């Protein structure tokens, strides 16, 4: 299995934890890393599940934080303000790893975090996403509306509560639950 290059053999929970944070961090800088675009699942205001793809923008391992940028007017922001606990789902076929992450989110707007996020994206093609005249999901009125002067950017800062890791391997699947204190090996 190691010869295939994809599956490494960490033994202890601490090593697994370290490897997971390493992959999450890589995903923020490697455009081809599958974990760069996880699915974010929230509870809709109607109580139904809502899930969408997002970009993992920053990882702060020391604080156990994952950061996502979004339009402050998007429905997911209202959903996270109403119910701040949400999940991220990551799957990498290269690693054969699924990672389910439960997080408690803070929504940051008009503050240093939001300003820093804007500085990071303002020169990128996604800058206009935050300057659209209308909120994401609202009906298009005219095809080309003028852009706003002020970016409607919000930072979703998620503090990791727990992670559920699943590795698919021919020799046997492995699964573990990690919270802040410990790593528990589970039946896959
Ligand atoms: C590859 C990909 C990456 C995306 N990244 C983001 C992102 O980082 N932030 C974001 O708000 N929406 C992102 N979106 C759009 C969301 O999936 C979603 O359509 C939009 O944010 C509206 O979601 P909401 O109505 O649930 O708030 C991305 C979509 C795709 C396909």
XYZ file of N, CA, C and O and ligand atoms in Angstrom:
783
model
N 0.823 -1.199 0.000
C 0.000 0.000 0.000
C 0.863 1.258 0.000
O 0.653 2.166 -0.793
N 1.923 1.242 0.822
C 2.796 2.414 0.859
C 3.466 2.607 -0.494
O 3.737 3.726 -0.902
N 3.698 1.485 -1.192
C 4.350 1.562 -2.495
C 3.504 2.365 -3.480
O 4.030 2.970 -4.406
N 2.216 2.362 -3.300
C 1.342 3.144 -4.186
C 1.521 4.638 -3.946
O 1.114 5.456 -4.755
N 2.109 4.945 -2.803
C 2.438 6.341 -2.543
C 1.305 7.149 -1.942
O 1.522 8.253 -1.483
N 0.136 6.602 -1.936
C -1.008 7.403 -1.505
C -1.335 7.214 -0.035
O -1.880 8.090 0.599
N -1.058 6.061 0.491
C -1.476 5.761 1.860
C -0.249 5.662 2.751
O 0.595 4.806 2.538
N -0.157 6.511 3.711
C 0.958 6.397 4.627
C 0.463 5.764 5.918
O -0.728 5.670 6.171
N 1.427 5.349 6.719
C 1.062 4.542 7.885
C 1.393 5.244 9.177
O 2.322 4.874 9.867
N 0.649 6.274 9.513
C 0.815 6.848 10.833
C 0.125 5.903 11.790
O -0.824 5.215 11.445
N 0.645 5.833 12.985
C 0.083 4.896 13.943
C -0.723 5.593 15.022
O -1.851 5.224 15.319
N -0.168 6.628 15.586
C -0.816 7.255 16.727
C -1.816 8.308 16.321
O -1.799 8.829 15.210
N -2.704 8.603 17.265
C -3.700 9.636 17.033
C -3.092 11.012 16.804
O -3.578 11.802 16.009
N -1.987 11.274 17.519
C -1.351 12.591 17.367
C -0.838 12.786 15.953
O -0.926 13.873 15.389
N -0.291 11.707 15.383
C 0.201 11.795 14.004
C -0.936 12.013 13.032
O -0.807 12.775 12.078
N -2.037 11.334 13.277
C -3.205 11.515 12.407
C -3.677 12.967 12.479
O -3.926 13.606 11.456
N -3.785 13.474 13.687
C -4.228 14.864 13.854
C -3.303 15.816 13.082
O -3.760 16.705 12.367
N -2.006 15.589 13.222
C -1.031 16.445 12.549
C -1.177 16.353 11.021
O -1.140 17.358 10.318
N -1.356 15.134 10.526
C -1.501 14.924 9.067
C -2.760 15.602 8.543
O -2.756 16.169 7.445
N -3.836 15.552 9.314
C -5.086 16.178 8.858
C -4.928 17.687 8.760
O -5.328 18.306 7.772
N -4.307 18.292 9.768
C -4.093 19.748 9.715
C -3.137 20.113 8.587
O -3.294 21.146 7.932
N -2.168 19.232 8.348
C -1.232 19.474 7.246
C -1.964 19.487 5.899
O -1.760 20.372 5.073
N -2.853 18.510 5.709
C -3.601 18.457 4.436
C -4.545 19.648 4.313
O -4.693 20.213 3.234
N -5.199 20.020 5.408
C -6.100 21.182 5.360
C -5.314 22.443 5.002
O -5.766 23.258 4.192
N -4.136 22.586 5.586
C -3.307 23.755 5.296
C -2.861 23.753 3.837
O -2.926 24.775 3.154
N -2.430 22.589 3.356
C -2.034 22.472 1.942
C -3.167 22.880 1.016
O -2.953 23.483 -0.025
N -4.368 22.501 1.400
C -5.531 22.767 0.534
C -5.736 24.259 0.295
O -6.269 24.658 -0.732
N -5.291 25.096 1.232
C -5.482 26.538 1.054
C -4.494 27.131 0.053
O -4.714 28.232 -0.445
N -3.408 26.421 -0.205
C -2.385 26.958 -1.116
C -2.268 26.175 -2.418
O -1.670 26.647 -3.369
N -2.834 24.970 -2.458
C -2.735 24.126 -3.655
C -4.092 24.112 -4.358
O -5.058 23.527 -3.871
N -4.136 24.762 -5.504
C -5.401 24.877 -6.239
C -5.973 23.526 -6.655
O -7.159 23.407 -6.929
N -5.093 22.527 -6.735
C -5.551 21.211 -7.197
C -5.924 20.280 -6.043
O -6.374 19.162 -6.270
N -5.742 20.752 -4.826
C -6.080 19.903 -3.679
C -7.606 19.820 -3.550
O -8.290 20.853 -3.503
N -8.108 18.602 -3.484
C -9.568 18.419 -3.454
C -10.202 19.056 -2.216
O -11.370 19.436 -2.244
N -9.445 19.176 -1.166
C -10.000 19.757 0.069
C -10.070 21.279 0.006
O -10.535 21.916 0.952
N -9.609 21.859 -1.091
C -9.734 23.313 -1.254
C -11.200 23.728 -1.403
O -11.576 24.833 -1.055
N -12.004 22.825 -1.903
C -13.416 23.157 -2.146
C -14.341 22.171 -1.435
O -14.979 21.322 -2.062
N -14.414 22.266 -0.128
C -15.327 21.390 0.614
C -16.779 21.852 0.468
O -17.051 22.933 -0.048
N -17.672 21.015 0.944
C -19.092 21.388 1.010
C -19.384 21.866 2.429
O -18.961 21.248 3.411
N -20.064 22.994 2.519
C -20.455 23.550 3.815
C -21.939 23.288 4.025
O -22.772 23.721 3.221
N -22.254 22.572 5.096
C -23.648 22.249 5.406
C -24.110 23.067 6.598
O -23.458 23.079 7.649
N -25.204 23.770 6.419
C -25.797 24.568 7.486
C -27.248 24.122 7.682
O -27.789 23.346 6.890
N -27.863 24.665 8.725
C -29.296 24.453 8.911
C -30.020 25.656 8.314
O -29.766 26.793 8.730
N -30.885 25.407 7.345
C -31.639 26.494 6.728
C -32.598 27.133 7.716
O -32.934 26.535 8.747
N -33.008 28.354 7.408
C -33.930 29.046 8.321
C -35.254 28.301 8.425
O -36.005 28.479 9.381
N -35.551 27.444 7.440
C -36.762 26.629 7.490
C -36.512 25.279 8.169
O -37.387 24.428 8.212
N -35.292 25.092 8.696
C -34.976 23.847 9.405
C -34.459 22.736 8.514
O -34.013 21.698 9.010
N -34.488 22.949 7.207
C -33.970 21.927 6.291
C -32.469 22.116 6.084
O -31.961 23.233 6.207
N -31.785 21.029 5.732
C -30.346 21.118 5.493
C -30.068 21.948 4.246
O -30.820 21.886 3.269
N -29.003 22.722 4.291
C -28.528 23.487 3.130
C -27.057 23.155 2.950
O -26.303 23.165 3.925
N -26.660 22.873 1.728
C -25.255 22.532 1.492
C -24.790 23.162 0.193
O -25.570 23.253 -0.758
N -23.557 23.675 0.224
C -22.987 24.298 -0.962
C -21.464 24.209 -0.904
O -20.881 24.065 0.162
N -20.846 24.326 -2.102
C -19.390 24.309 -2.200
C -18.839 25.667 -1.778
O -19.407 26.699 -2.118
N -17.733 25.651 -1.039
C -17.032 26.889 -0.686
C -15.525 26.668 -0.894
O -15.081 25.543 -1.109
N -14.769 27.742 -0.810
C -13.304 27.643 -0.877
C -12.741 27.767 0.536
O -13.095 28.691 1.272
N -11.894 26.818 0.880
C -11.185 26.899 2.162
C -10.056 27.910 1.984
O -9.104 27.666 1.251
N -10.189 29.075 2.620
C -9.253 30.182 2.367
C -8.058 30.208 3.298
O -6.965 30.559 2.906
N -8.300 29.917 4.576
C -7.212 29.977 5.564
C -7.396 28.885 6.607
O -8.528 28.553 6.956
N -6.268 28.409 7.099
C -6.273 27.431 8.189
C -5.362 27.952 9.287
O -4.228 28.348 9.011
N -5.873 28.006 10.506
C -5.064 28.412 11.667
C -5.039 27.256 12.653
O -5.928 27.129 13.501
N -4.034 26.441 12.487
C -3.978 25.211 13.279
C -3.899 25.518 14.776
O -4.565 24.845 15.576
N -3.103 26.506 15.142
C -2.916 26.798 16.572
C -4.233 27.154 17.254
O -4.436 26.857 18.428
N -5.147 27.764 16.498
C -6.445 28.146 17.060
C -7.539 27.142 16.689
O -8.699 27.348 17.049
N -7.176 26.110 15.915
C -8.139 25.125 15.390
C -9.244 25.815 14.588
O -10.422 25.541 14.784
N -8.831 26.704 13.683
C -9.801 27.485 12.920
C -9.650 27.274 11.412
O -8.534 27.210 10.892
N -10.796 27.212 10.753
C -10.871 27.164 9.282
C -11.670 28.384 8.836
O -12.725 28.676 9.409
N -11.163 29.090 7.810
C -11.815 30.330 7.383
C -12.326 30.242 5.952
O -11.646 29.730 5.058
N -13.515 30.796 5.774
C -14.189 30.844 4.472
C -14.601 32.295 4.248
O -14.964 32.978 5.206
N -14.545 32.750 3.013
C -15.026 34.101 2.710
C -16.351 33.995 1.970
O -16.544 33.092 1.147
N -17.222 34.933 2.219
C -18.510 34.904 1.543
C -19.090 36.312 1.424
O -18.549 37.271 1.977
N -20.196 36.415 0.704
C -20.938 37.675 0.622
C -21.792 37.782 1.887
O -22.558 36.868 2.215
N -21.652 38.921 2.581
C -22.358 39.099 3.851
C -23.872 38.985 3.694
O -24.588 38.717 4.663
N -24.364 39.187 2.462
C -25.811 39.143 2.226
C -26.306 37.750 1.855
O -27.493 37.545 1.618
N -25.384 36.786 1.748
C -25.811 35.457 1.279
C -26.605 34.727 2.369
O -26.361 34.920 3.567
N -27.536 33.892 1.958
C -28.363 33.174 2.941
C -27.567 32.391 3.977
O -27.978 32.304 5.142
N -26.407 31.879 3.603
C -25.637 31.085 4.569
C -25.225 31.920 5.778
O -25.062 31.406 6.865
N -25.055 33.234 5.571
C -24.676 34.104 6.692
C -25.823 34.193 7.698
O -25.634 34.010 8.903
N -27.015 34.431 7.206
C -28.188 34.478 8.100
C -28.368 33.136 8.811
O -28.716 33.082 9.997
N -28.099 32.053 8.055
C -28.256 30.719 8.655
C -27.247 30.501 9.783
O -27.589 29.945 10.834
N -26.004 30.948 9.565
C -24.974 30.756 10.589
C -25.181 31.678 11.785
O -24.796 31.341 12.903
N -25.788 32.827 11.552
C -26.101 33.704 12.688
C -27.200 33.078 13.545
O -27.186 33.191 14.772
N -28.131 32.381 12.892
C -29.224 31.739 13.633
C -28.774 30.430 14.286
O -29.212 30.096 15.390
N -27.907 29.680 13.584
C -27.429 28.386 14.089
C -25.954 28.274 13.722
O -25.626 27.879 12.595
N -25.065 28.660 14.650
C -23.645 28.769 14.291
C -22.884 27.451 14.151
O -21.733 27.453 13.750
N -23.519 26.335 14.492
C -22.821 25.058 14.356
C -23.133 24.474 12.980
O -24.302 24.350 12.605
N -22.076 24.171 12.219
C -22.242 23.684 10.852
C -21.158 22.658 10.555
O -20.269 22.423 11.382
N -21.234 22.035 9.379
C -20.260 20.995 9.020
C -19.616 21.285 7.680
O -20.246 21.839 6.779
N -18.362 20.877 7.560
C -17.666 20.892 6.280
C -17.397 19.453 5.890
O -17.037 18.624 6.744
N -17.576 19.154 4.625
C -17.319 17.812 4.107
C -16.226 17.890 3.061
O -16.364 18.606 2.066
N -15.139 17.144 3.300
C -14.011 17.103 2.370
C -13.814 15.662 1.899
O -13.825 14.735 2.716
N -13.597 15.491 0.604
C -13.256 14.161 0.071
C -12.087 14.321 -0.875
O -12.106 15.213 -1.739
N -11.078 13.492 -0.709
C -9.942 13.489 -1.631
C -9.783 12.093 -2.192
O -9.521 11.145 -1.448
N -9.925 11.948 -3.506
C -9.728 10.623 -4.115
C -8.244 10.267 -4.115
O -7.893 9.088 -4.049
N -7.377 11.264 -4.174
C -5.924 10.983 -4.131
C -5.545 10.334 -2.792
O -4.831 9.345 -2.745
N -6.077 10.880 -1.715
C -5.777 10.335 -0.389
C -6.694 9.176 -0.024
O -6.398 8.414 0.882
N -7.826 9.074 -0.711
C -8.916 8.157 -0.308
C -9.393 8.486 1.104
O -9.681 7.601 1.901
N -9.444 9.774 1.386
C -9.853 10.246 2.708
C -11.108 11.100 2.614
O -11.188 12.019 1.796
N -12.039 10.772 3.480
C -13.167 11.680 3.722
C -12.954 12.329 5.090
O -12.609 11.648 6.062
N -13.190 13.628 5.157
C -13.107 14.316 6.441
C -14.384 15.104 6.647
O -14.765 15.931 5.812
N -15.065 14.809 7.754
C -16.272 15.560 8.143
C -15.895 16.389 9.352
O -15.425 15.845 10.354
N -16.077 17.678 9.236
C -15.634 18.590 10.298
C -16.842 19.338 10.852
O -17.590 19.959 10.098
N -17.007 19.251 12.170
C -18.052 20.050 12.825
C -17.413 21.291 13.404
O -16.365 21.210 14.066
N -18.022 22.435 13.125
C -17.433 23.707 13.555
C -18.481 24.632 14.152
O -19.662 24.554 13.813
N -17.982 25.523 14.996
C -18.817 26.619 15.490
C -18.316 27.892 14.816
O -17.142 28.234 14.922
N -19.211 28.554 14.102
C -18.794 29.686 13.274
C -19.069 31.031 13.924
O -20.120 31.243 14.537
N -18.116 31.935 13.715
C -18.334 33.353 13.976
C -18.389 34.039 12.612
O -17.608 33.714 11.725
N -19.334 34.950 12.441
C -19.449 35.715 11.195
C -18.819 37.079 11.441
O -19.255 37.817 12.329
N -17.784 37.401 10.664
C -17.030 38.643 10.889
C -17.229 39.586 9.711
O -16.950 39.237 8.574
N -17.738 40.779 10.010
C -17.999 41.792 8.992
C -17.483 43.132 9.480
O -17.563 43.413 10.684
N -17.063 43.972 8.562
C -16.636 45.338 8.910
C -15.641 45.352 10.064
O -15.723 46.194 10.955
N -14.738 44.412 10.060
C -13.716 44.399 11.104
C -12.365 44.083 10.459
O -12.255 44.006 9.242
N -11.352 43.889 11.300
C -10.004 43.655 10.764
C -9.926 42.386 9.937
O -9.232 42.339 8.919
N -10.631 41.343 10.381
C -10.608 40.080 9.625
C -11.213 40.278 8.238
O -10.685 39.796 7.242
N -12.331 40.978 8.189
C -12.994 41.193 6.905
C -12.135 42.086 6.012
O -12.023 41.834 4.797
N -11.511 43.095 6.596
C -10.636 43.966 5.804
C -9.446 43.195 5.250
O -9.063 43.368 4.089
N -8.861 42.345 6.088
C -7.717 41.547 5.642
C -8.138 40.588 4.530
O -7.406 40.392 3.556
N -9.332 40.021 4.670
C -9.844 39.109 3.633
C -10.025 39.867 2.319
O -9.659 39.370 1.248
N -10.570 41.067 2.396
C -10.770 41.871 1.185
C -9.427 42.195 0.527
O -9.296 42.105 -0.699
N -8.422 42.531 1.343
C -7.099 42.814 0.777
C -6.553 41.606 0.028
O -5.866 41.741 -0.973
N -6.894 40.417 0.515
C -6.400 39.197 -0.143
C -7.100 38.929 -1.468
O -6.510 38.352 -2.366
N -8.371 39.294 -1.568
C -9.131 38.904 -2.777
C -9.357 40.056 -3.758
O -9.764 39.814 -4.884
N -9.053 41.286 -3.346
C -9.474 42.426 -4.176
C -8.828 42.438 -5.553
O -9.413 42.967 -6.504
N -7.623 41.873 -5.678
C -6.961 41.830 -6.992
C -7.297 40.562 -7.769
O -6.787 40.353 -8.862
N -8.125 39.694 -7.199
C -8.384 38.403 -7.844
C -9.690 38.466 -8.635
O -10.498 39.389 -8.457
N -9.909 37.483 -9.517
C -11.137 37.479 -10.308
C -12.407 37.419 -9.453
O -13.476 37.821 -9.901
N -12.292 36.923 -8.226
C -13.500 36.788 -7.398
C -13.895 38.109 -6.722
O -14.936 38.177 -6.056
N -13.080 39.180 -6.902
C -13.370 40.452 -6.226
C -14.782 40.946 -6.534
O -15.498 41.409 -5.635
N -15.178 40.835 -7.790
C -16.498 41.358 -8.173
C -17.658 40.623 -7.511
O -18.761 41.169 -7.414
N -17.393 39.411 -7.039
C -18.455 38.661 -6.349
C -18.945 39.438 -5.128
O -20.104 39.318 -4.728
N -18.023 40.196 -4.528
C -18.347 40.894 -3.285
C -18.834 42.321 -3.536
O -19.114 43.050 -2.588
N -18.886 42.700 -4.812
C -19.295 44.063 -5.172
C -20.594 44.076 -5.967
O -20.999 45.124 -6.492
N -21.243 42.928 -6.052
C -22.482 42.845 -6.830
C -23.559 43.714 -6.179
O -23.652 43.794 -4.949
N -24.354 44.359 -7.017
C -25.379 45.280 -6.508
C -26.433 44.550 -5.686
O -26.974 45.085 -4.730
N -26.718 43.321 -6.068
C -27.770 42.576 -5.378
C -27.206 41.384 -4.605
O -26.170 40.846 -4.961
N -27.953 40.980 -3.614
C -27.544 39.848 -2.790
C -27.515 38.566 -3.620
O -28.333 38.396 -4.528
N -26.580 37.660 -3.303
C -26.560 36.375 -3.984
C -27.905 35.666 -3.827
O -28.472 35.656 -2.729
N -28.422 35.140 -4.906
C -29.696 34.424 -4.852
C -30.891 35.295 -5.163
O -32.002 34.781 -5.314
N -30.679 36.617 -5.252
C -31.824 37.463 -5.625
C -31.985 37.440 -7.144
O -31.046 37.121 -7.877
N -33.194 37.767 -7.593
C -33.482 37.686 -9.025
C -32.684 38.739 -9.783
O -32.489 39.859 -9.292
N -32.199 38.360 -10.942
C -31.476 39.313 -11.787
C -32.469 40.312 -12.349
O -33.481 39.939 -12.923
N -32.176 41.593 -12.195
C -33.078 42.610 -12.735
C -32.629 42.985 -14.145
O -33.343 42.779 -15.116
N -31.443 43.501 -14.256
C -30.877 43.778 -15.573
C -29.557 43.022 -15.664
O -28.962 42.674 -14.646
N -29.117 42.763 -16.863
C -27.952 41.895 -17.047
C -26.683 42.509 -16.444
O -25.899 41.820 -15.820
N -26.481 43.797 -16.609
C -25.229 44.402 -16.137
C -25.515 45.557 -15.185
O -25.719 46.686 -15.599
N -25.545 45.248 -13.909
C -25.763 46.300 -12.921
C -24.423 46.856 -12.464
O -23.423 46.143 -12.429
N -24.408 48.121 -12.083
C -23.169 48.747 -11.613
C -22.693 48.053 -10.336
O -23.503 47.564 -9.540
N -21.388 48.022 -10.170
C -20.829 47.416 -8.970
C -20.890 48.398 -7.800
O -20.918 49.608 -7.990
N -20.905 47.852 -6.594
C -20.889 48.677 -5.385
C -19.478 49.217 -5.140
O -18.502 48.678 -5.656
N -19.374 50.244 -4.328
C -18.059 50.770 -3.940
C -17.492 49.986 -2.754
O -16.293 49.847 -2.598
N -18.390 49.517 -1.908
C -17.966 48.834 -0.678
C -18.173 47.329 -0.813
O -19.295 46.889 -1.080
N -17.118 46.534 -0.605
C -17.284 45.082 -0.721
C -18.165 44.526 0.400
O -18.033 44.928 1.553
N -19.035 43.622 0.039
C -19.938 43.001 1.014
C -19.339 41.677 1.498
O -19.991 40.641 1.472
N -18.087 41.769 1.928
C -17.392 40.521 2.285
C -17.592 40.203 3.768
O -17.608 41.102 4.611
N -17.771 38.937 4.036
C -17.818 38.454 5.420
C -16.874 37.263 5.531
O -16.725 36.493 4.585
N -16.239 37.156 6.679
C -15.374 36.013 6.952
C -16.137 35.065 7.867
O -16.672 35.485 8.898
N -16.206 33.815 7.449
C -16.813 32.781 8.295
C -15.651 32.070 8.986
O -14.889 31.350 8.339
N -15.478 32.333 10.265
C -14.363 31.743 11.012
C -14.893 30.600 11.850
O -15.647 30.811 12.807
N -14.519 29.405 11.436
C -15.046 28.212 12.093
C -14.039 27.625 13.068
O -12.890 27.378 12.700
N -14.467 27.431 14.290
C -13.630 26.754 15.282
C -13.998 25.269 15.281
O -15.168 24.903 15.466
N -13.007 24.436 15.073
C -13.271 22.997 14.939
C -13.679 22.406 16.284
O -12.951 22.520 17.277
N -14.839 21.773 16.288
C -15.320 21.076 17.488
C -14.858 19.619 17.434
O -14.340 19.070 18.401
N -15.066 18.996 16.277
C -14.697 17.590 16.116
C -14.513 17.269 14.637
O -15.045 17.966 13.767
N -13.735 16.221 14.379
C -13.515 15.761 13.013
C -13.759 14.253 12.956
O -13.437 13.526 13.904
N -14.317 13.822 11.852
C -14.528 12.391 11.608
C -13.774 12.050 10.333
O -14.093 12.547 9.260
N -12.729 11.240 10.495
C -11.840 10.881 9.376
C -12.139 9.446 8.943
O -12.277 8.555 9.787
N -12.271 9.235 7.649
C -12.489 7.888 7.105
C -11.513 7.678 5.967
O -11.459 8.482 5.029
N -10.746 6.612 6.074
C -9.831 6.245 4.999
C -10.330 4.976 4.336
O -10.561 3.960 5.014
N -10.467 5.024 3.036
C -10.836 3.830 2.289
C -9.561 3.171 1.764
O -8.747 3.830 1.118
N -9.381 1.907 2.081
C -8.191 1.188 1.609
C -8.556 -0.271 1.420
O -9.359 -0.813 2.173
N -7.939 -0.871 0.406
C -8.243 -2.279 0.118
C -7.903 -3.166 1.308
O -8.606 -4.112 1.610
N -6.820 -2.818 1.978
C -6.371 -3.642 3.110
C -7.270 -3.482 4.332
O -7.110 -4.180 5.323
N -8.193 -2.550 4.261
C -9.091 -2.323 5.409
C -9.290 -0.837 5.614
O -8.324 -0.078 5.592
N -10.531 -0.453 5.770
C -10.811 0.962 5.998
C -10.443 1.333 7.432
O -10.405 0.473 8.306
N -10.203 2.616 7.635
C -9.941 3.098 8.994
C -10.773 4.342 9.234
O -11.030 5.114 8.315
N -11.179 4.500 10.476
C -11.989 5.659 10.825
C -11.614 6.131 12.224
O -11.326 5.308 13.105
N -11.636 7.407 12.416
C -11.331 7.958 13.744
C -12.143 9.225 13.963
O -12.442 9.966 13.027
N -12.477 9.445 15.214
C -13.120 10.697 15.620
C -12.132 11.475 16.463
O -11.564 10.938 17.419
N -11.933 12.731 16.091
C -10.982 13.567 16.818
C -11.718 14.758 17.399
O -12.445 15.451 16.683
N -11.568 14.952 18.690
C -12.048 16.216 19.252
C -10.854 16.917 19.879
O -9.705 16.508 19.657
N -11.076 17.971 20.631
C -9.939 18.752 21.117
C -9.063 17.935 22.064
O -7.867 18.152 22.141
N -9.682 16.990 22.774
C -8.923 16.231 23.756
C -8.284 14.971 23.189
O -7.158 14.652 23.482
N -9.060 14.227 22.391
C -8.567 12.884 22.085
C -8.933 12.402 20.700
O -9.754 13.004 20.015
N -8.321 11.281 20.356
C -8.600 10.598 19.093
C -9.152 9.225 19.444
O -8.548 8.487 20.218
N -10.312 8.913 18.870
C -10.950 7.628 19.159
C -11.058 6.849 17.847
O -11.607 7.369 16.867
N -10.516 5.651 17.836
C -10.588 4.821 16.622
C -11.949 4.143 16.575
O -12.420 3.599 17.571
N -12.569 4.174 15.408
C -13.941 3.685 15.276
C -14.043 2.586 14.224
O -13.205 2.498 13.315
N -15.087 1.794 14.336
C -15.413 0.852 13.263
C -15.824 1.683 12.041
O -16.664 2.567 12.167
N -15.190 1.425 10.884
C -15.504 2.268 9.719
C -16.971 2.181 9.307
O -17.546 3.117 8.843
C -16.017 25.633 -6.755
C -16.916 26.596 -6.026
C -16.386 27.377 -5.024
C -17.204 28.276 -4.330
N -16.662 29.023 -3.332
C -17.450 29.856 -2.616
C -16.919 30.582 -1.498
O -15.729 30.492 -1.155
N -17.756 31.398 -0.823
C -19.086 31.531 -1.161
O -19.766 32.281 -0.490
N -19.617 30.853 -2.193
C -18.825 30.006 -2.928
N -19.375 29.294 -3.967
C -20.793 29.476 -4.296
C -21.652 28.704 -3.291
O -21.553 27.316 -3.592
C -23.133 29.123 -3.307
O -23.666 28.898 -4.581
C -23.313 30.594 -2.931
O -22.363 31.024 -1.960
C -24.718 30.836 -2.374
O -24.906 30.051 -1.222
P -26.066 30.315 -0.156
O -27.274 30.773 -0.965
O -26.291 29.024 0.522
O -25.590 31.375 0.782
C -18.584 28.394 -4.667
C -19.102 27.568 -5.656
C -18.288 26.696 -6.326
C -18.897 25.825 -7.400
